[in-house]
Tab-separated table of C-alpha atoms in Angstrom:
chain	number	residue	atom	x	y	z
A	10	GLN	CA	-41.638	-30.657	-2.250
A	11	VAL	CA	-44.110	-29.069	0.147
A	12	GLN	CA	-46.016	-26.122	-1.300
A	13	LEU	CA	-46.479	-23.192	1.085
A	14	VAL	CA	-48.447	-19.969	0.703
A	15	GLU	CA	-48.249	-17.115	3.220
A	16	SER	CA	-50.838	-14.403	3.770
A	17	GLY	CA	-51.822	-11.769	6.317
A	18	GLY	CA	-49.051	-9.227	5.952
A	19	GLY	CA	-49.664	-5.521	5.711
A	20	LEU	CA	-49.024	-2.097	7.188
A	21	VAL	CA	-49.563	-1.643	10.911
A	22	GLN	CA	-48.697	1.041	13.460
A	23	PRO	CA	-46.195	0.377	16.253
A	24	GLY	CA	-47.899	-1.500	19.067
A	25	GLY	CA	-50.412	-3.057	16.709
A	26	SER	CA	-51.031	-6.684	15.813
A	27	LEU	CA	-51.110	-8.928	12.762
A	28	ARG	CA	-51.718	-12.623	12.244
A	29	LEU	CA	-49.826	-14.358	9.472
A	30	SER	CA	-51.126	-17.565	7.944
A	31	CYS	CA	-49.354	-20.299	6.018
A	32	ALA	CA	-51.231	-22.918	4.010
A	33	ALA	CA	-49.384	-26.179	3.374
A	34	SER	CA	-50.045	-28.734	0.653
A	35	GLU	CA	-49.317	-31.485	3.159
A	36	PHE	CA	-48.919	-31.688	6.907
A	37	THR	CA	-46.337	-33.849	8.698
A	38	ARG	CA	-45.863	-36.427	5.937
A	39	ASN	CA	-42.359	-35.445	4.836
A	40	TYR	CA	-41.184	-32.873	7.350
A	41	TYR	CA	-40.495	-32.639	11.055
A	42	ARG	CA	-40.620	-28.874	11.629
A	43	ILE	CA	-42.335	-25.821	10.229
A	44	GLY	CA	-41.108	-22.328	10.941
A	45	TRP	CA	-41.403	-18.629	10.305
A	46	PHE	CA	-38.467	-16.577	9.094
A	47	ARG	CA	-38.037	-12.945	8.151
A	48	GLN	CA	-35.662	-10.856	6.124
A	49	ALA	CA	-35.338	-7.092	6.271
A	50	PRO	CA	-33.514	-5.035	3.626
A	51	GLY	CA	-29.767	-5.269	4.121
A	52	LYS	CA	-30.037	-7.998	6.759
A	53	GLU	CA	-29.645	-11.764	6.796
A	54	ARG	CA	-32.652	-14.042	6.978
A	55	GLU	CA	-33.612	-14.516	10.616
A	56	GLY	CA	-35.424	-17.359	12.303
A	57	VAL	CA	-38.492	-16.029	14.120
A	58	SER	CA	-40.359	-19.068	15.396
A	59	CYS	CA	-40.751	-22.770	14.714
A	60	ILE	CA	-42.896	-25.686	15.801
A	61	THR	CA	-42.261	-29.425	15.675
A	62	THR	CA	-44.802	-31.766	14.129
A	63	SER	CA	-44.067	-34.601	16.548
A	64	ASP	CA	-44.608	-33.040	19.969
A	65	GLU	CA	-45.847	-29.511	19.164
A	66	GLY	CA	-42.822	-27.949	20.813
A	67	THR	CA	-42.451	-24.251	20.022
A	68	TYR	CA	-39.390	-22.048	19.810
A	69	TYR	CA	-38.884	-18.305	19.445
A	70	ALA	CA	-36.118	-15.866	18.713
A	71	ASP	CA	-35.240	-13.760	21.747
A	72	SER	CA	-36.328	-10.632	19.911
A	73	VAL	CA	-39.954	-11.806	19.651
A	74	LYS	CA	-40.483	-13.828	22.836
A	75	GLY	CA	-43.555	-12.678	24.699
A	76	ARG	CA	-44.906	-10.875	21.637
A	77	PHE	CA	-45.281	-13.547	18.931
A	78	THR	CA	-47.082	-16.891	19.134
A	79	ILE	CA	-46.881	-19.756	16.656
A	80	SER	CA	-49.738	-22.231	16.326
A	81	ARG	CA	-51.108	-24.801	13.903
A	82	ASP	CA	-54.389	-26.303	12.776
A	83	ASN	CA	-53.792	-29.843	11.576
A	84	ALA	CA	-57.251	-30.283	10.072
A	85	LYS	CA	-56.837	-27.173	7.916
A	86	ARG	CA	-53.132	-27.775	7.234
A	87	MET	CA	-52.400	-24.266	8.443
A	88	VAL	CA	-49.766	-22.661	10.619
A	89	TYR	CA	-50.128	-19.186	12.101
A	90	LEU	CA	-47.948	-16.497	13.581
A	91	GLN	CA	-49.772	-14.101	15.875
A	92	MET	CA	-47.706	-10.929	16.194
A	93	ASN	CA	-48.535	-8.489	18.986
A	94	SER	CA	-46.871	-5.304	20.232
A	95	LEU	CA	-45.217	-4.848	16.871
A	96	LYS	CA	-42.140	-2.667	16.594
A	97	PRO	CA	-40.592	-0.904	13.595
A	98	GLU	CA	-37.712	-3.387	13.722
A	99	ASP	CA	-40.200	-6.182	12.980
A	100	THR	CA	-40.549	-4.788	9.456
A	101	ALA	CA	-39.512	-7.500	6.996
A	102	VAL	CA	-40.702	-10.034	4.480
A	103	TYR	CA	-41.946	-13.043	6.439
A	104	TYR	CA	-41.634	-16.585	5.099
A	105	CYS	CA	-42.890	-19.943	6.263
A	106	ALA	CA	-40.808	-23.029	5.607
A	107	THR	CA	-40.611	-26.757	6.357
A	108	SER	CA	-37.672	-28.925	7.342
A	109	PRO	CA	-37.251	-32.716	7.179
A	110	ARG	CA	-34.470	-32.626	9.746
A	111	ILE	CA	-34.877	-33.753	13.341
A	112	PHE	CA	-31.741	-32.335	14.902
A	113	GLY	CA	-30.190	-28.902	14.851
A	114	ASN	CA	-31.306	-25.424	15.812
A	115	CYS	CA	-34.919	-25.104	14.740
A	116	LEU	CA	-34.384	-21.429	13.897
A	117	ARG	CA	-31.570	-21.948	11.374
A	118	SER	CA	-32.782	-21.322	7.837
A	119	VAL	CA	-30.211	-23.702	6.298
A	120	LEU	CA	-32.128	-26.643	7.767
A	121	TYR	CA	-35.256	-25.888	5.727
A	122	ASP	CA	-35.986	-27.206	2.227
A	123	SER	CA	-39.385	-25.807	1.204
A	124	TRP	CA	-40.285	-22.127	1.317
A	125	GLY	CA	-43.297	-19.951	0.682
A	126	GLN	CA	-43.244	-16.794	-1.421
A	127	GLY	CA	-43.227	-14.437	1.559
A	128	THR	CA	-45.550	-11.725	2.828
A	129	GLN	CA	-44.540	-8.150	3.627
A	130	VAL	CA	-44.991	-6.795	7.150
A	131	THR	CA	-44.398	-3.079	7.624
A	132	VAL	CA	-44.560	-1.464	11.068
A	133	SER	CA	-44.587	2.307	10.780
A	134	SER	CA	-46.359	5.416	12.011
């Protein structure tokens, strides 16, 4: 099982920015995709962004396109989520996760096997 640790969450005003980081115990050995998910109180877990390990393809939920950017640093075994122009509706616990699957919607949480502990992001005035 891949071990994942998220960091970088916090309290930010609307329109502000945060960068989330995820440290992985291994990179690309046993998984094909790594993604970011979020869950707000009373809502289902939502796929935010994901990146493939094979071709570096990136994918985003419609709600964050143009505002969030996923990236990775293979040497450091890190994946990042740069979040700009944050809105109150972005408030949630954010998780990183890895998936061994090749096919299927990259933003579906059921495809992922290993999860981090989550980091809280709160967007409020």
